[in-house]
Amino acid sequence: MISAVLLICLTKSLPVSLSVLADFDRFREYILSFGNMGSFIYMLLQAFQVLTPGVPGEIIQTVGGYVFGTYLGIVLSTAGTILGSLTAFFLARLIGKAFVRKHVSNRMFEKMETLLSNRKSVLFIFLIYLIPGLPKDTINYIAGVTPVKPGTFLLTSTLAKLPGIFVTTYMGAHFHEKNYKTVVIAAI
């Protein structure tokens, strides 16, 4: 439900389609057509990705490296993930546990709530955000309705995301430079 509303809002305000994302050159051209606002729009796209469980962040981050290079891509991707994570965390606190539970399977919610509510939650947050492919974006919402403190959540999850953001952004930058050997090595 939340994802659908956000998707409609983004689609109406920014004509970004998945076909544009799939074609890195077209996406680069599209983002750079906004001039100085292009980096801000990219950051919002990264935040939107975080707010929409199921959309893989690695693709957006790779495109960020392709468009902005490694270092600026890392900064913008990190800023976007922070914005998206904080928005999801506080949105969950605002709309409440009952609403979040409706949009997450009972099994997953109960398991995550238990892990996030114990004294080792910082370690759990770090590990879940460090390992690629886990349902991190859903955790943003669940964490928002647990006793986890916002600062602890944000710092821990951001530090854990940095290695993945670095690798995917680095891959995108080298893909743009047609340095495919480096892309393959980084992917491995």
PDB file of C-alpha atoms in Angstrom, residues 33-160:
ATOM      1  CA  SER A  33      19.515  17.098 -18.134  1.00  0.00           C
ATOM      2  CA  PHE A  34      18.404  18.575 -14.804  1.00  0.00           C
ATOM      3  CA  GLY A  35      21.742  20.359 -14.406  1.00  0.00           C
ATOM      4  CA  ASN A  36      22.637  21.056 -10.790  1.00  0.00           C
ATOM      5  CA  MET A  37      19.327  19.528  -9.652  1.00  0.00           C
ATOM      6  CA  GLY A  38      20.278  16.155 -11.175  1.00  0.00           C
ATOM      7  CA  SER A  39      22.194  15.058  -8.094  1.00  0.00           C
ATOM      8  CA  PHE A  40      19.240  15.994  -5.879  1.00  0.00           C
ATOM      9  CA  ILE A  41      16.822  14.086  -8.111  1.00  0.00           C
ATOM     10  CA  TYR A  42      19.101  11.046  -8.050  1.00  0.00           C
ATOM     11  CA  MET A  43      19.260  11.254  -4.245  1.00  0.00           C
ATOM     12  CA  LEU A  44      15.440  11.333  -4.100  1.00  0.00           C
ATOM     13  CA  LEU A  45      15.283   8.320  -6.406  1.00  0.00           C
ATOM     14  CA  GLN A  46      17.625   6.459  -4.035  1.00  0.00           C
ATOM     15  CA  ALA A  47      15.430   7.474  -1.074  1.00  0.00           C
ATOM     16  CA  PHE A  48      12.340   6.282  -2.949  1.00  0.00           C
ATOM     17  CA  GLN A  49      14.045   2.936  -3.567  1.00  0.00           C
ATOM     18  CA  VAL A  50      14.563   2.530   0.181  1.00  0.00           C
ATOM     19  CA  LEU A  51      10.914   3.372   0.845  1.00  0.00           C
ATOM     20  CA  THR A  52       9.770   0.750  -1.637  1.00  0.00           C
ATOM     21  CA  PRO A  53      10.574  -2.749  -0.404  1.00  0.00           C
ATOM     22  CA  GLY A  54      11.366  -5.057  -3.290  1.00  0.00           C
ATOM     23  CA  VAL A  55      13.160  -2.532  -5.504  1.00  0.00           C
ATOM     24  CA  PRO A  56      16.859  -3.511  -5.414  1.00  0.00           C
ATOM     25  CA  GLY A  57      19.076  -0.687  -4.202  1.00  0.00           C
ATOM     26  CA  GLU A  58      22.135  -2.174  -5.852  1.00  0.00           C
ATOM     27  CA  ILE A  59      20.803  -1.242  -9.294  1.00  0.00           C
ATOM     28  CA  ILE A  60      20.159   2.377  -8.294  1.00  0.00           C
ATOM     29  CA  GLN A  61      23.604   2.620  -6.650  1.00  0.00           C
ATOM     30  CA  THR A  62      25.329   1.136  -9.713  1.00  0.00           C
ATOM     31  CA  VAL A  63      23.570   3.681 -11.904  1.00  0.00           C
ATOM     32  CA  GLY A  64      24.670   6.386  -9.436  1.00  0.00           C
ATOM     33  CA  GLY A  65      28.297   5.404  -9.972  1.00  0.00           C
ATOM     34  CA  TYR A  66      27.707   5.354 -13.722  1.00  0.00           C
ATOM     35  CA  VAL A  67      26.281   8.882 -13.687  1.00  0.00           C
ATOM     36  CA  PHE A  68      28.335  10.607 -10.973  1.00  0.00           C
ATOM     37  CA  GLY A  69      31.494   8.523 -10.584  1.00  0.00           C
ATOM     38  CA  THR A  70      32.580   6.614  -7.517  1.00  0.00           C
ATOM     39  CA  TYR A  71      32.955   9.336  -4.895  1.00  0.00           C
ATOM     40  CA  LEU A  72      30.004  11.600  -5.654  1.00  0.00           C
ATOM     41  CA  GLY A  73      27.926   8.476  -6.340  1.00  0.00           C
ATOM     42  CA  ILE A  74      28.766   7.166  -2.855  1.00  0.00           C
ATOM     43  CA  VAL A  75      27.865  10.484  -1.227  1.00  0.00           C
ATOM     44  CA  LEU A  76      24.553  10.784  -3.079  1.00  0.00           C
ATOM     45  CA  SER A  77      23.606   7.122  -2.625  1.00  0.00           C
ATOM     46  CA  THR A  78      24.412   7.277   1.082  1.00  0.00           C
ATOM     47  CA  ALA A  79      22.466  10.519   1.520  1.00  0.00           C
ATOM     48  CA  GLY A  80      19.506   8.992  -0.343  1.00  0.00           C
ATOM     49  CA  THR A  81      19.554   5.821   1.751  1.00  0.00           C
ATOM     50  CA  ILE A  82      19.733   7.876   4.944  1.00  0.00           C
ATOM     51  CA  LEU A  83      16.787  10.015   3.817  1.00  0.00           C
ATOM     52  CA  GLY A  84      14.774   6.952   2.815  1.00  0.00           C
ATOM     53  CA  SER A  85      15.612   4.999   5.974  1.00  0.00           C
ATOM     54  CA  LEU A  86      14.717   7.896   8.269  1.00  0.00           C
ATOM     55  CA  THR A  87      11.499   8.541   6.380  1.00  0.00           C
ATOM     56  CA  ALA A  88      10.442   4.883   6.623  1.00  0.00           C
ATOM     57  CA  PHE A  89      11.459   4.688  10.300  1.00  0.00           C
ATOM     58  CA  PHE A  90       9.485   7.774  11.335  1.00  0.00           C
ATOM     59  CA  LEU A  91       6.600   7.035   8.971  1.00  0.00           C
ATOM     60  CA  ALA A  92       6.209   3.682  10.736  1.00  0.00           C
ATOM     61  CA  ARG A  93       6.229   5.441  14.117  1.00  0.00           C
ATOM     62  CA  LEU A  94       3.590   7.859  12.836  1.00  0.00           C
ATOM     63  CA  ILE A  95       1.222   5.323  11.260  1.00  0.00           C
ATOM     64  CA  GLY A  96       1.735   2.699  13.950  1.00  0.00           C
ATOM     65  CA  LYS A  97       2.429  -0.949  14.472  1.00  0.00           C
ATOM     66  CA  ALA A  98      -0.975  -2.201  13.303  1.00  0.00           C
ATOM     67  CA  PHE A  99      -0.528  -0.606   9.881  1.00  0.00           C
ATOM     68  CA  VAL A 100       3.020  -1.915   9.465  1.00  0.00           C
ATOM     69  CA  ARG A 101       1.887  -5.421  10.474  1.00  0.00           C
ATOM     70  CA  LYS A 102      -0.752  -5.382   7.710  1.00  0.00           C
ATOM     71  CA  HIS A 103       1.965  -4.972   5.073  1.00  0.00           C
ATOM     72  CA  VAL A 104       4.490  -7.477   6.372  1.00  0.00           C
ATOM     73  CA  SER A 105       3.975 -11.201   6.859  1.00  0.00           C
ATOM     74  CA  ASN A 106       3.226 -12.140  10.470  1.00  0.00           C
ATOM     75  CA  ARG A 107       6.188 -14.510  10.584  1.00  0.00           C
ATOM     76  CA  MET A 108       8.656 -11.906   9.355  1.00  0.00           C
ATOM     77  CA  PHE A 109       7.250  -9.152  11.545  1.00  0.00           C
ATOM     78  CA  GLU A 110       7.368 -11.238  14.718  1.00  0.00           C
ATOM     79  CA  LYS A 111      10.877 -12.511  14.018  1.00  0.00           C
ATOM     80  CA  MET A 112      12.239  -9.047  13.218  1.00  0.00           C
ATOM     81  CA  GLU A 113      10.427  -7.416  16.140  1.00  0.00           C
ATOM     82  CA  THR A 114      11.956  -9.958  18.530  1.00  0.00           C
ATOM     83  CA  LEU A 115      15.453  -9.431  17.111  1.00  0.00           C
ATOM     84  CA  LEU A 116      15.116  -5.640  17.139  1.00  0.00           C
ATOM     85  CA  SER A 117      13.706  -5.511  20.663  1.00  0.00           C
ATOM     86  CA  ASN A 118      16.511  -7.313  22.507  1.00  0.00           C
ATOM     87  CA  ARG A 119      19.747  -5.876  23.846  1.00  0.00           C
ATOM     88  CA  LYS A 120      21.768  -7.243  20.900  1.00  0.00           C
ATOM     89  CA  SER A 121      19.686  -5.330  18.370  1.00  0.00           C
ATOM     90  CA  VAL A 122      22.630  -3.170  17.283  1.00  0.00           C
ATOM     91  CA  LEU A 123      24.564  -6.271  16.215  1.00  0.00           C
ATOM     92  CA  PHE A 124      21.504  -7.613  14.397  1.00  0.00           C
ATOM     93  CA  ILE A 125      20.934  -4.274  12.612  1.00  0.00           C
ATOM     94  CA  PHE A 126      24.566  -4.160  11.554  1.00  0.00           C
ATOM     95  CA  LEU A 127      24.565  -7.714  10.206  1.00  0.00           C
ATOM     96  CA  ILE A 128      21.232  -7.455   8.367  1.00  0.00           C
ATOM     97  CA  TYR A 129      22.321  -4.272   6.567  1.00  0.00           C
ATOM     98  CA  LEU A 130      25.804  -5.605   5.852  1.00  0.00           C
ATOM     99  CA  ILE A 131      24.679  -8.761   4.035  1.00  0.00           C
ATOM    100  CA  PRO A 132      23.494  -8.091   0.464  1.00  0.00           C
ATOM    101  CA  GLY A 133      20.122  -9.396  -0.656  1.00  0.00           C
ATOM    102  CA  LEU A 134      18.366  -9.402   2.724  1.00  0.00           C
ATOM    103  CA  PRO A 135      15.031  -7.519   3.122  1.00  0.00           C
ATOM    104  CA  LYS A 136      16.626  -4.358   4.528  1.00  0.00           C
ATOM    105  CA  ASP A 137      14.019  -1.911   3.334  1.00  0.00           C
ATOM    106  CA  THR A 138      11.211  -3.684   5.179  1.00  0.00           C
ATOM    107  CA  ILE A 139      13.342  -3.609   8.335  1.00  0.00           C
ATOM    108  CA  ASN A 140      13.296   0.215   8.223  1.00  0.00           C
ATOM    109  CA  TYR A 141       9.549   0.123   8.811  1.00  0.00           C
ATOM    110  CA  ILE A 142       9.635  -2.636  11.423  1.00  0.00           C
ATOM    111  CA  ALA A 143      12.448  -0.906  13.351  1.00  0.00           C
ATOM    112  CA  GLY A 144      10.280   2.200  13.512  1.00  0.00           C
ATOM    113  CA  VAL A 145       7.722   0.407  15.671  1.00  0.00           C
ATOM    114  CA  THR A 146      10.247  -1.183  18.033  1.00  0.00           C
ATOM    115  CA  PRO A 147      12.167   0.298  20.978  1.00  0.00           C
ATOM    116  CA  VAL A 148      15.243   0.907  18.756  1.00  0.00           C
ATOM    117  CA  LYS A 149      16.422   4.512  19.098  1.00  0.00           C
ATOM    118  CA  PRO A 150      16.461   6.451  15.810  1.00  0.00           C
ATOM    119  CA  GLY A 151      20.098   7.563  16.150  1.00  0.00           C
ATOM    120  CA  THR A 152      21.307   4.068  16.940  1.00  0.00           C
ATOM    121  CA  PHE A 153      19.339   2.638  14.045  1.00  0.00           C
ATOM    122  CA  LEU A 154      20.532   5.259  11.572  1.00  0.00           C
ATOM    123  CA  LEU A 155      24.213   5.127  12.536  1.00  0.00           C
ATOM    124  CA  THR A 156      24.386   1.325  12.658  1.00  0.00           C
ATOM    125  CA  SER A 157      22.470   0.705   9.434  1.00  0.00           C
ATOM    126  CA  THR A 158      24.374   3.411   7.535  1.00  0.00           C
ATOM    127  CA  LEU A 159      27.792   2.107   8.574  1.00  0.00           C
ATOM    128  CA  ALA A 160      26.763  -1.413   7.552  1.00  0.00           C
TER     129      ALA A 160
END
